[in-house]
C-alpha atoms as a PDB file:
ATOM      1  CA  MET A   1      13.748  28.356 -11.405  1.00  0.00           C
ATOM      2  CA  ASP A   2      13.559  27.140 -15.067  1.00  0.00           C
ATOM      3  CA  ARG A   3      10.782  24.945 -15.245  1.00  0.00           C
ATOM      4  CA  SER A   4      11.848  24.264 -19.180  1.00  0.00           C
ATOM      5  CA  GLU A   5      14.403  21.987 -18.337  1.00  0.00           C
ATOM      6  CA  PRO A   6      12.845  18.337 -19.288  1.00  0.00           C
ATOM      7  CA  TRP A   7      12.147  16.077 -16.112  1.00  0.00           C
ATOM      8  CA  GLU A   8      14.025  13.165 -17.138  1.00  0.00           C
ATOM      9  CA  SER A   9      17.245  15.480 -17.499  1.00  0.00           C
ATOM     10  CA  ILE A  10      15.904  17.006 -13.845  1.00  0.00           C
ATOM     11  CA  ALA A  11      15.959  12.988 -12.780  1.00  0.00           C
ATOM     12  CA  ARG A  12      19.502  12.332 -14.209  1.00  0.00           C
ATOM     13  CA  ARG A  13      21.087  15.130 -12.563  1.00  0.00           C
ATOM     14  CA  THR A  14      19.116  14.230  -9.255  1.00  0.00           C
ATOM     15  CA  VAL A  15      20.808  10.779  -9.833  1.00  0.00           C
ATOM     16  CA  THR A  16      24.121  11.864 -10.161  1.00  0.00           C
ATOM     17  CA  ARG A  17      24.306  14.137  -7.530  1.00  0.00           C
ATOM     18  CA  LEU A  18      22.809  11.609  -4.962  1.00  0.00           C
ATOM     19  CA  GLU A  19      24.884   9.158  -5.769  1.00  0.00           C
ATOM     20  CA  ARG A  20      27.849  11.264  -5.091  1.00  0.00           C
ATOM     21  CA  ALA A  21      26.498  13.093  -1.980  1.00  0.00           C
ATOM     22  CA  GLY A  22      27.617  12.413   1.707  1.00  0.00           C
ATOM     23  CA  HIS A  23      25.534  10.557   4.125  1.00  0.00           C
ATOM     24  CA  GLY A  24      22.382  13.038   5.253  1.00  0.00           C
ATOM     25  CA  GLN A  25      22.692  15.235   1.951  1.00  0.00           C
ATOM     26  CA  HIS A  26      20.060  13.779   0.222  1.00  0.00           C
ATOM     27  CA  ARG A  27      17.035  15.973   1.683  1.00  0.00           C
ATOM     28  CA  ALA A  28      19.685  19.258   0.915  1.00  0.00           C
ATOM     29  CA  ILE A  29      20.020  17.985  -2.525  1.00  0.00           C
ATOM     30  CA  LEU A  30      16.266  17.787  -3.452  1.00  0.00           C
ATOM     31  CA  ASP A  31      15.808  20.616  -2.234  1.00  0.00           C
ATOM     32  CA  GLU A  32      18.503  22.578  -4.424  1.00  0.00           C
ATOM     33  CA  ILE A  33      17.107  21.151  -7.396  1.00  0.00           C
ATOM     34  CA  ALA A  34      13.481  22.028  -6.316  1.00  0.00           C
ATOM     35  CA  ARG A  35      14.190  25.274  -5.924  1.00  0.00           C
ATOM     36  CA  GLU A  36      16.463  25.329  -8.996  1.00  0.00           C
ATOM     37  CA  THR A  37      13.598  24.024 -11.394  1.00  0.00           C
ATOM     38  CA  GLY A  38      10.572  25.500  -9.481  1.00  0.00           C
ATOM     39  CA  TYR A  39       9.357  21.784  -8.885  1.00  0.00           C
ATOM     40  CA  VAL A  40       8.896  21.307  -5.135  1.00  0.00           C
ATOM     41  CA  ALA A  41      10.978  18.195  -3.695  1.00  0.00           C
ATOM     42  CA  SER A  42       8.153  15.466  -3.556  1.00  0.00           C
ATOM     43  CA  SER A  43       8.194  15.936  -7.229  1.00  0.00           C
ATOM     44  CA  VAL A  44      11.759  15.856  -7.792  1.00  0.00           C
ATOM     45  CA  ARG A  45      12.106  12.485  -5.820  1.00  0.00           C
ATOM     46  CA  SER A  46       8.668  11.208  -7.815  1.00  0.00           C
ATOM     47  CA  MET A  47      11.087  11.842 -10.770  1.00  0.00           C
ATOM     48  CA  VAL A  48      13.945   9.987 -10.069  1.00  0.00           C
ATOM     49  CA  THR A  49      11.402   6.607  -9.409  1.00  0.00           C
ATOM     50  CA  VAL A  50       9.699   7.427 -12.786  1.00  0.00           C
ATOM     51  CA  LEU A  51      12.980   7.269 -14.589  1.00  0.00           C
ATOM     52  CA  ARG A  52      13.700   3.952 -12.495  1.00  0.00           C
ATOM     53  CA  PHE A  53      10.603   2.715 -13.645  1.00  0.00           C
ATOM     54  CA  LEU A  54      11.203   3.832 -17.235  1.00  0.00           C
ATOM     55  CA  GLU A  55      14.843   1.751 -16.711  1.00  0.00           C
ATOM     56  CA  SER A  56      13.344  -1.126 -15.690  1.00  0.00           C
ATOM     57  CA  LEU A  57      10.890  -1.002 -18.345  1.00  0.00           C
ATOM     58  CA  GLU A  58      13.264  -0.575 -21.208  1.00  0.00           C
ATOM     59  CA  THR A  59      15.085  -3.294 -19.836  1.00  0.00           C
ATOM     60  CA  ASN A  60      12.128  -5.964 -20.139  1.00  0.00           C
ATOM     61  CA  ASP A  61      10.349  -4.205 -23.154  1.00  0.00           C
ATOM     62  CA  PRO A  62      12.825  -1.857 -25.083  1.00  0.00           C
ATOM     63  CA  ASP A  63      10.080  -0.678 -27.982  1.00  0.00           C
ATOM     64  CA  LEU A  64       7.525   0.375 -25.299  1.00  0.00           C
ATOM     65  CA  ALA A  65       9.976   2.185 -22.999  1.00  0.00           C
ATOM     66  CA  ALA A  66      10.842   4.135 -26.214  1.00  0.00           C
ATOM     67  CA  ARG A  67       7.656   5.584 -26.970  1.00  0.00           C
ATOM     68  CA  ALA A  68       6.309   5.611 -23.355  1.00  0.00           C
ATOM     69  CA  ARG A  69       9.581   8.428 -23.207  1.00  0.00           C
ATOM     70  CA  SER A  70       7.416  10.688 -25.795  1.00  0.00           C
ATOM     71  CA  LEU A  71       4.957  11.201 -22.722  1.00  0.00           C
ATOM     72  CA  SER A  72       4.990  13.491 -20.014  1.00  0.00           C
ATOM     73  CA  TYR A  73       6.009  13.097 -16.361  1.00  0.00           C
ATOM     74  CA  ILE A  74       2.610  13.057 -14.846  1.00  0.00           C
ATOM     75  CA  VAL A  75       1.700  10.304 -17.070  1.00  0.00           C
ATOM     76  CA  LEU A  76       4.024   8.160 -16.670  1.00  0.00           C
ATOM     77  CA  ALA A  77       3.737   8.361 -12.615  1.00  0.00           C
ATOM     78  CA  ILE A  78       0.523   7.637 -13.373  1.00  0.00           C
ATOM     79  CA  ILE A  79       1.707   4.211 -14.868  1.00  0.00           C
ATOM     80  CA  GLU A  80       4.138   3.792 -12.856  1.00  0.00           C
ATOM     81  CA  ARG A  81       2.254   3.689  -9.308  1.00  0.00           C
ATOM     82  CA  TRP A  82      -0.328   1.588 -11.763  1.00  0.00           C
ATOM     83  CA  TRP A  83       2.742  -0.845 -12.263  1.00  0.00           C
ATOM     84  CA  SER A  84       3.339  -1.677  -9.020  1.00  0.00           C
ATOM     85  CA  HIS A  85       0.067  -3.438  -8.245  1.00  0.00           C
ATOM     86  CA  ASP A  86      -1.353  -4.339 -11.974  1.00  0.00           C
ATOM     87  CA  PRO A  87       1.393  -4.739 -14.460  1.00  0.00           C
ATOM     88  CA  ASP A  88      -0.570  -6.818 -16.852  1.00  0.00           C
ATOM     89  CA  GLY A  89      -3.366  -3.673 -16.547  1.00  0.00           C
ATOM     90  CA  ALA A  90      -0.849  -0.930 -16.436  1.00  0.00           C
ATOM     91  CA  ARG A  91       1.047  -2.066 -19.628  1.00  0.00           C
ATOM     92  CA  GLU A  92      -2.484  -2.185 -21.404  1.00  0.00           C
ATOM     93  CA  ALA A  93      -2.647   0.964 -19.962  1.00  0.00           C
ATOM     94  CA  LEU A  94       0.573   2.486 -21.481  1.00  0.00           C
ATOM     95  CA  ALA A  95      -0.003   1.183 -25.070  1.00  0.00           C
ATOM     96  CA  SER A  96      -3.692   2.264 -25.489  1.00  0.00           C
ATOM     97  CA  PHE A  97      -2.553   5.684 -24.032  1.00  0.00           C
ATOM     98  CA  LEU A  98       0.013   5.741 -26.805  1.00  0.00           C
ATOM     99  CA  ASP A  99      -2.301   5.235 -29.460  1.00  0.00           C
ATOM    100  CA  PHE A 100      -5.511   6.879 -28.154  1.00  0.00           C
ATOM    101  CA  PRO A 101      -4.564   9.362 -25.796  1.00  0.00           C
ATOM    102  CA  LYS A 102      -6.665  10.310 -23.331  1.00  0.00           C
ATOM    103  CA  ASN A 103      -7.589  13.057 -20.170  1.00  0.00           C
ATOM    104  CA  VAL A 104      -5.061  12.322 -17.536  1.00  0.00           C
ATOM    105  CA  ARG A 105      -7.427  12.547 -15.185  1.00  0.00           C
ATOM    106  CA  ASP A 106      -9.464   9.781 -16.467  1.00  0.00           C
ATOM    107  CA  LEU A 107      -6.127   7.742 -16.305  1.00  0.00           C
ATOM    108  CA  ALA A 108      -5.662   8.630 -12.685  1.00  0.00           C
ATOM    109  CA  GLU A 109      -9.381   7.332 -12.077  1.00  0.00           C
ATOM    110  CA  ARG A 110      -8.888   4.321 -13.665  1.00  0.00           C
ATOM    111  CA  GLU A 111      -5.362   3.634 -12.336  1.00  0.00           C
ATOM    112  CA  LYS A 112      -7.372   3.761  -8.322  1.00  0.00           C
ATOM    113  CA  ALA A 113     -10.345   1.954  -9.899  1.00  0.00           C
ATOM    114  CA  ALA A 114      -7.423  -1.078 -11.110  1.00  0.00           C
ATOM    115  CA  ARG A 115      -5.539  -0.590  -7.344  1.00  0.00           C
ATOM    116  CA  ARG A 116      -9.428  -1.148  -5.304  1.00  0.00           C
ATOM    117  CA  ARG A 117      -9.757  -4.188  -7.450  1.00  0.00           C
ATOM    118  CA  THR A 118      -6.018  -5.900  -7.126  1.00  0.00           C
ATOM    119  CA  TRP A 119      -5.430  -4.511  -3.445  1.00  0.00           C
ATOM    120  CA  PRO A 120      -8.513  -3.800  -1.408  1.00  0.00           C
ATOM    121  CA  VAL A 121      -8.323  -2.088   2.073  1.00  0.00           C
ATOM    122  CA  ALA A 122      -9.595  -4.193   4.608  1.00  0.00           C
ATOM    123  CA  ALA A 123     -11.434  -3.444   7.545  1.00  0.00           C
ATOM    124  CA  GLY A 124     -10.503  -3.835  10.826  1.00  0.00           C
ATOM    125  CA  PRO A 125      -6.879  -4.193  11.291  1.00  0.00           C
ATOM    126  CA  GLY A 126      -6.132  -3.473   7.825  1.00  0.00           C
ATOM    127  CA  ASP A 127      -4.873  -6.933   6.761  1.00  0.00           C
ATOM    128  CA  ILE A 128      -5.086  -7.149   3.148  1.00  0.00           C
ATOM    129  CA  PRO A 129      -6.514 -10.629   2.028  1.00  0.00           C
ATOM    130  CA  VAL A 130      -4.482 -13.488   1.137  1.00  0.00           C
ATOM    131  CA  GLU A 131      -5.789 -14.385  -2.341  1.00  0.00           C
ATOM    132  CA  VAL A 132      -4.989 -10.538  -4.034  1.00  0.00           C
ATOM    133  CA  PRO A 133      -1.893 -10.952  -6.402  1.00  0.00           C
ATOM    134  CA  VAL A 134       1.529 -10.729  -5.584  1.00  0.00           C
ATOM    135  CA  ASN A 135       2.901  -8.253  -8.066  1.00  0.00           C
ATOM    136  CA  SER A 136       4.269  -5.126  -6.506  1.00  0.00           C
ATOM    137  CA  ILE A 137       8.406  -4.426  -7.103  1.00  0.00           C
ATOM    138  CA  VAL A 138      10.130  -2.595  -4.530  1.00  0.00           C
ATOM    139  CA  VAL A 139      13.406  -1.472  -5.730  1.00  0.00           C
ATOM    140  CA  LEU A 140      15.746  -0.841  -3.613  1.00  0.00           C
ATOM    141  CA  SER A 141      18.023   1.683  -4.317  1.00  0.00           C
ATOM    142  CA  GLN A 142      20.526   4.489  -2.415  1.00  0.00           C
ATOM    143  CA  GLY A 143      19.282   6.692  -5.394  1.00  0.00           C
ATOM    144  CA  ALA A 144      15.944   7.850  -3.441  1.00  0.00           C
ATOM    145  CA  THR A 145      15.159   6.467  -0.333  1.00  0.00           C
ATOM    146  CA  PRO A 146      12.821   2.964  -1.365  1.00  0.00           C
ATOM    147  CA  ARG A 147       9.265   3.222  -0.598  1.00  0.00           C
ATOM    148  CA  ILE A 148       6.538   0.508   0.029  1.00  0.00           C
ATOM    149  CA  ARG A 149       2.759   0.739  -0.862  1.00  0.00           C
ATOM    150  CA  ALA A 150       0.486   0.197   2.105  1.00  0.00           C
ATOM    151  CA  PRO A 151      -2.395   1.103   1.610  1.00  0.00           C
ATOM    152  CA  GLY A 152      -4.887   2.291   4.829  1.00  0.00           C
ATOM    153  CA  ARG A 153      -3.651   0.808   7.824  1.00  0.00           C
ATOM    154  CA  ALA A 154      -2.427  -2.383   6.503  1.00  0.00           C
ATOM    155  CA  SER A 155      -0.273  -4.545   9.029  1.00  0.00           C
ATOM    156  CA  LEU A 156       3.567  -4.869   8.217  1.00  0.00           C
ATOM    157  CA  LEU A 157       2.538  -8.916   7.694  1.00  0.00           C
ATOM    158  CA  SER A 158       0.290  -7.837   5.149  1.00  0.00           C
ATOM    159  CA  VAL A 159       1.943  -5.667   3.436  1.00  0.00           C
ATOM    160  CA  LEU A 160       5.062  -7.439   3.237  1.00  0.00           C
ATOM    161  CA  GLN A 161       3.126 -10.811   1.215  1.00  0.00           C
ATOM    162  CA  HIS A 162       2.630  -8.625  -1.998  1.00  0.00           C
ATOM    163  CA  HIS A 163       6.222  -7.099  -2.395  1.00  0.00           C
ATOM    164  CA  ARG A 164       8.764  -8.801  -3.973  1.00  0.00           C
ATOM    165  CA  PHE A 165      11.947  -6.743  -3.546  1.00  0.00           C
ATOM    166  CA  ILE A 166      15.100  -6.541  -5.839  1.00  0.00           C
ATOM    167  CA  ARG A 167      18.466  -4.424  -5.908  1.00  0.00           C
ATOM    168  CA  ASP A 168      19.087  -1.779  -7.916  1.00  0.00           C
ATOM    169  CA  ASP A 169      21.564  -3.186 -10.735  1.00  0.00           C
ATOM    170  CA  ARG A 170      23.470   0.247 -11.192  1.00  0.00           C
ATOM    171  CA  PRO A 171      27.509   0.005 -10.945  1.00  0.00           C
ATOM    172  CA  LEU A 172      29.012   0.425  -8.063  1.00  0.00           C
ATOM    173  CA  HIS A 173      31.570   3.510  -7.825  1.00  0.00           C
ATOM    174  CA  ASP A 174      34.289   0.959  -8.675  1.00  0.00           C
ATOM    175  CA  GLY A 175      32.262  -0.440 -11.405  1.00  0.00           C
ATOM    176  CA  SER A 176      31.390  -3.768  -9.995  1.00  0.00           C
ATOM    177  CA  ARG A 177      27.957  -4.830  -9.618  1.00  0.00           C
ATOM    178  CA  THR A 178      26.284  -6.074  -6.413  1.00  0.00           C
ATOM    179  CA  ARG A 179      25.657  -9.755  -6.875  1.00  0.00           C
ATOM    180  CA  THR A 180      22.139 -11.308  -6.783  1.00  0.00           C
ATOM    181  CA  ARG A 181      20.367 -12.690  -3.284  1.00  0.00           C
ATOM    182  CA  SER A 182      18.640 -15.246  -2.627  1.00  0.00           C
ATOM    183  CA  TRP A 183      15.544 -13.014  -1.839  1.00  0.00           C
ATOM    184  CA  GLU A 184      15.723 -11.193  -5.096  1.00  0.00           C
ATOM    185  CA  GLY A 185      12.066 -11.169  -6.765  1.00  0.00           C
ATOM    186  CA  GLN A 186      11.323 -13.928  -4.688  1.00  0.00           C
ATOM    187  CA  HIS A 187       7.829 -14.454  -3.445  1.00  0.00           C
ATOM    188  CA  LEU A 188       9.202 -15.003  -0.251  1.00  0.00           C
ATOM    189  CA  ALA A 189       7.247 -16.740   2.679  1.00  0.00           C
ATOM    190  CA  TRP A 190       6.370 -14.297   5.517  1.00  0.00           C
ATOM    191  CA  ALA A 191       5.618 -15.076   8.791  1.00  0.00           C
ATOM    192  CA  ALA A 192       4.978 -13.183  11.941  1.00  0.00           C
ATOM    193  CA  ALA A 193       8.042 -12.923  14.269  1.00  0.00           C
ATOM    194  CA  ASP A 194       7.796 -15.864  16.445  1.00  0.00           C
ATOM    195  CA  ASP A 195       9.483 -15.466  20.562  1.00  0.00           C
ATOM    196  CA  LEU A 196      12.885 -15.579  19.337  1.00  0.00           C
ATOM    197  CA  TRP A 197      12.338 -12.842  16.802  1.00  0.00           C
ATOM    198  CA  ARG A 198      10.175 -11.035  18.955  1.00  0.00           C
ATOM    199  CA  ARG A 199      12.866 -10.787  21.396  1.00  0.00           C
ATOM    200  CA  ARG A 200      14.946  -8.840  18.634  1.00  0.00           C
ATOM    201  CA  LYS A 201      12.273  -6.762  18.549  1.00  0.00           C
ATOM    202  CA  VAL A 202      11.202  -7.809  14.997  1.00  0.00           C
ATOM    203  CA  GLY A 203       8.207  -7.870  13.223  1.00  0.00           C
ATOM    204  CA  ALA A 204       7.775 -10.070  10.635  1.00  0.00           C
ATOM    205  CA  VAL A 205      10.547 -12.911   9.263  1.00  0.00           C
ATOM    206  CA  GLY A 206      10.562 -13.465   5.475  1.00  0.00           C
ATOM    207  CA  TYR A 207      11.792 -17.145   4.167  1.00  0.00           C
ATOM    208  CA  VAL A 208      13.292 -18.559   1.419  1.00  0.00           C
ATOM    209  CA  GLY A 209      12.308 -22.230   1.850  1.00  0.00           C
ATOM    210  CA  THR A 210      12.903 -23.080   5.554  1.00  0.00           C
ATOM    211  CA  ARG A 211      15.725 -20.528   5.953  1.00  0.00           C
ATOM    212  CA  PRO A 212      14.831 -16.957   7.071  1.00  0.00           C
ATOM    213  CA  ALA A 213      16.236 -14.355   4.334  1.00  0.00           C
ATOM    214  CA  ILE A 214      14.622 -10.756   5.189  1.00  0.00           C
ATOM    215  CA  ALA A 215      13.683  -9.711   8.829  1.00  0.00           C
ATOM    216  CA  ALA A 216      11.938  -6.278   8.893  1.00  0.00           C
ATOM    217  CA  PHE A 217      10.609  -4.148  11.872  1.00  0.00           C
ATOM    218  CA  GLU A 218       8.012  -1.284  12.050  1.00  0.00           C
ATOM    219  CA  VAL A 219       9.013   2.076  12.842  1.00  0.00           C
ATOM    220  CA  ARG A 220       5.966   3.526  14.770  1.00  0.00           C
ATOM    221  CA  SER A 221       4.562   7.109  14.337  1.00  0.00           C
ATOM    222  CA  PRO A 222       6.593   9.299  16.739  1.00  0.00           C
ATOM    223  CA  SER A 223       4.942  12.003  18.872  1.00  0.00           C
ATOM    224  CA  SER A 224       7.613  14.138  17.203  1.00  0.00           C
ATOM    225  CA  LEU A 225      10.223  14.694  14.697  1.00  0.00           C
ATOM    226  CA  ASP A 226      12.251  15.421  17.129  1.00  0.00           C
ATOM    227  CA  LEU A 227      12.369  11.990  19.238  1.00  0.00           C
ATOM    228  CA  LEU A 228      12.489  10.313  16.034  1.00  0.00           C
ATOM    229  CA  ARG A 229      15.952  11.999  15.484  1.00  0.00           C
ATOM    230  CA  GLU A 230      17.079  10.609  18.477  1.00  0.00           C
ATOM    231  CA  ARG A 231      15.431   7.092  18.404  1.00  0.00           C
ATOM    232  CA  ALA A 232      16.936   6.727  14.774  1.00  0.00           C
ATOM    233  CA  PRO A 233      20.699   5.944  15.477  1.00  0.00           C
ATOM    234  CA  GLU A 234      19.926   3.088  17.888  1.00  0.00           C
ATOM    235  CA  LEU A 235      17.173   1.973  15.523  1.00  0.00           C
ATOM    236  CA  ILE A 236      19.888   1.846  12.321  1.00  0.00           C
ATOM    237  CA  LEU A 237      22.326   0.156  14.856  1.00  0.00           C
ATOM    238  CA  ARG A 238      19.633  -2.364  15.703  1.00  0.00           C
ATOM    239  CA  GLY A 239      19.358  -3.040  11.761  1.00  0.00           C
ATOM    240  CA  HIS A 240      22.499  -3.515  11.047  1.00  0.00           C
ATOM    241  CA  GLY A 241      22.899  -6.249  14.699  1.00  0.00           C
ATOM    242  CA  LEU A 242      20.038  -8.414  13.336  1.00  0.00           C
ATOM    243  CA  ARG A 243      22.429  -9.136   9.787  1.00  0.00           C
ATOM    244  CA  SER A 244      23.936 -11.633  11.897  1.00  0.00           C
ATOM    245  CA  ALA A 245      21.348 -13.921  11.048  1.00  0.00           C
ATOM    246  CA  VAL A 246      19.708 -12.886   8.061  1.00  0.00           C
ATOM    247  CA  ASP A 247      20.656 -11.962   4.021  1.00  0.00           C
ATOM    248  CA  CYS A 248      18.645  -8.845   4.487  1.00  0.00           C
ATOM    249  CA  VAL A 249      17.408  -6.066   7.141  1.00  0.00           C
ATOM    250  CA  LEU A 250      14.294  -3.331   6.404  1.00  0.00           C
ATOM    251  CA  LEU A 251      12.826  -0.889   8.627  1.00  0.00           C
ATOM    252  CA  ILE A 252       9.480  -0.044   7.292  1.00  0.00           C
ATOM    253  CA  LEU A 253       9.224   3.735   8.606  1.00  0.00           C
ATOM    254  CA  PRO A 254       5.941   5.319   8.537  1.00  0.00           C
ATOM    255  CA  ASP A 255       5.634   8.384   5.806  1.00  0.00           C
ATOM    256  CA  ALA A 256       8.609  10.122   3.727  1.00  0.00           C
ATOM    257  CA  LYS A 257       8.984  12.823   6.614  1.00  0.00           C
ATOM    258  CA  ALA A 258      10.331  10.012   9.148  1.00  0.00           C
ATOM    259  CA  ALA A 259      12.194   8.717   5.762  1.00  0.00           C
ATOM    260  CA  GLU A 260      13.758  12.315   5.360  1.00  0.00           C
ATOM    261  CA  VAL A 261      15.261  12.085   9.074  1.00  0.00           C
ATOM    262  CA  PHE A 262      16.468   8.608   8.813  1.00  0.00           C
ATOM    263  CA  ASP A 263      18.566  10.354   5.635  1.00  0.00           C
ATOM    264  CA  ARG A 264      19.564  13.131   7.881  1.00  0.00           C
ATOM    265  CA  ILE A 265      21.359  10.911  10.398  1.00  0.00           C
ATOM    266  CA  ASP A 266      25.425  10.395   9.954  1.00  0.00           C
ATOM    267  CA  LEU A 267      26.264   7.796  11.716  1.00  0.00           C
ATOM    268  CA  GLY A 268      29.347   7.233   8.960  1.00  0.00           C
ATOM    269  CA  GLU A 269      29.833   5.848   5.406  1.00  0.00           C
ATOM    270  CA  PRO A 270      28.814   2.161   6.670  1.00  0.00           C
ATOM    271  CA  TYR A 271      25.882   3.060   7.828  1.00  0.00           C
ATOM    272  CA  VAL A 272      23.953   4.319   4.726  1.00  0.00           C
ATOM    273  CA  ASN A 273      21.206   3.399   3.611  1.00  0.00           C
ATOM    274  CA  GLY A 274      21.491   0.062   1.845  1.00  0.00           C
ATOM    275  CA  ARG A 275      25.336  -0.679   3.330  1.00  0.00           C
ATOM    276  CA  ARG A 276      25.098  -4.221   4.318  1.00  0.00           C
ATOM    277  CA  GLU A 277      21.709  -4.819   3.020  1.00  0.00           C
ATOM    278  CA  VAL A 278      20.099  -2.460   6.073  1.00  0.00           C
ATOM    279  CA  TRP A 279      17.493  -0.340   3.912  1.00  0.00           C
ATOM    280  CA  TRP A 280      14.831   1.782   5.568  1.00  0.00           C
ATOM    281  CA  LEU A 281      11.891   2.358   3.427  1.00  0.00           C
ATOM    282  CA  TYR A 282       8.655   4.321   3.942  1.00  0.00           C
ATOM    283  CA  ARG A 283       5.110   3.966   3.804  1.00  0.00           C
ATOM    284  CA  ASP A 284       3.306   5.354   1.166  1.00  0.00           C
ATOM    285  CA  PRO A 285      -0.488   4.958   0.832  1.00  0.00           C
ATOM    286  CA  VAL A 286      -0.853   6.182  -2.417  1.00  0.00           C
END
């Protein structure tokens, strides 16, 4: 156990080991690195997310990213969370914190307040009002299971309407890069599944113009993780079956524990998370 290792070093080491790992080994690697560093596995996973955020920021604003690297992992985790629902506010908060550092708890409270303003949790079924700005980006990465911001009991359709999806642009093992998809970064026209899609157990469809680009279905919370383990192979294969009709398929899991179950399912290399643009993500209420 060595808490003296910089968080960024831990995150990069984790990414390297995850990329080299076989399917189903991700959770074991996170647990192992957690034991080595003295952090819990969820914190190690979060460090990877923050590292991805910094890399993205470096592409768009290298000067700000360079200054941000001087901040602690805790501060950057708050800024990353803020950026997902209010990029302009988060950028301003980051620049302000760099110039005039404040109490971290105060920064966290300001992020929560901004989240309530930009993404209020509605009553009843939990739908998010359509006037809320679309500004939350989900990076689909094979390095760590992607997550999607889903406050309260927000419905699948309302959550998807307020996210945009992009592929991680890191080189593949052969040195090539994935080509840009028509749905990447787009504000898709999401619609509830009609009778035809419902027969295929799809919950929502994202359109580029009139063409269906992404199909998504939700995996409800199981009565036990053992039951989910039994169902997971069938659900993954269902996702691959849908790929003949759309460019991308999203399986939305109820939480991080469910994602761990899916990460450990071993159906072989063609069915790992992200292959053939079939992704499983988990709901993150934070």
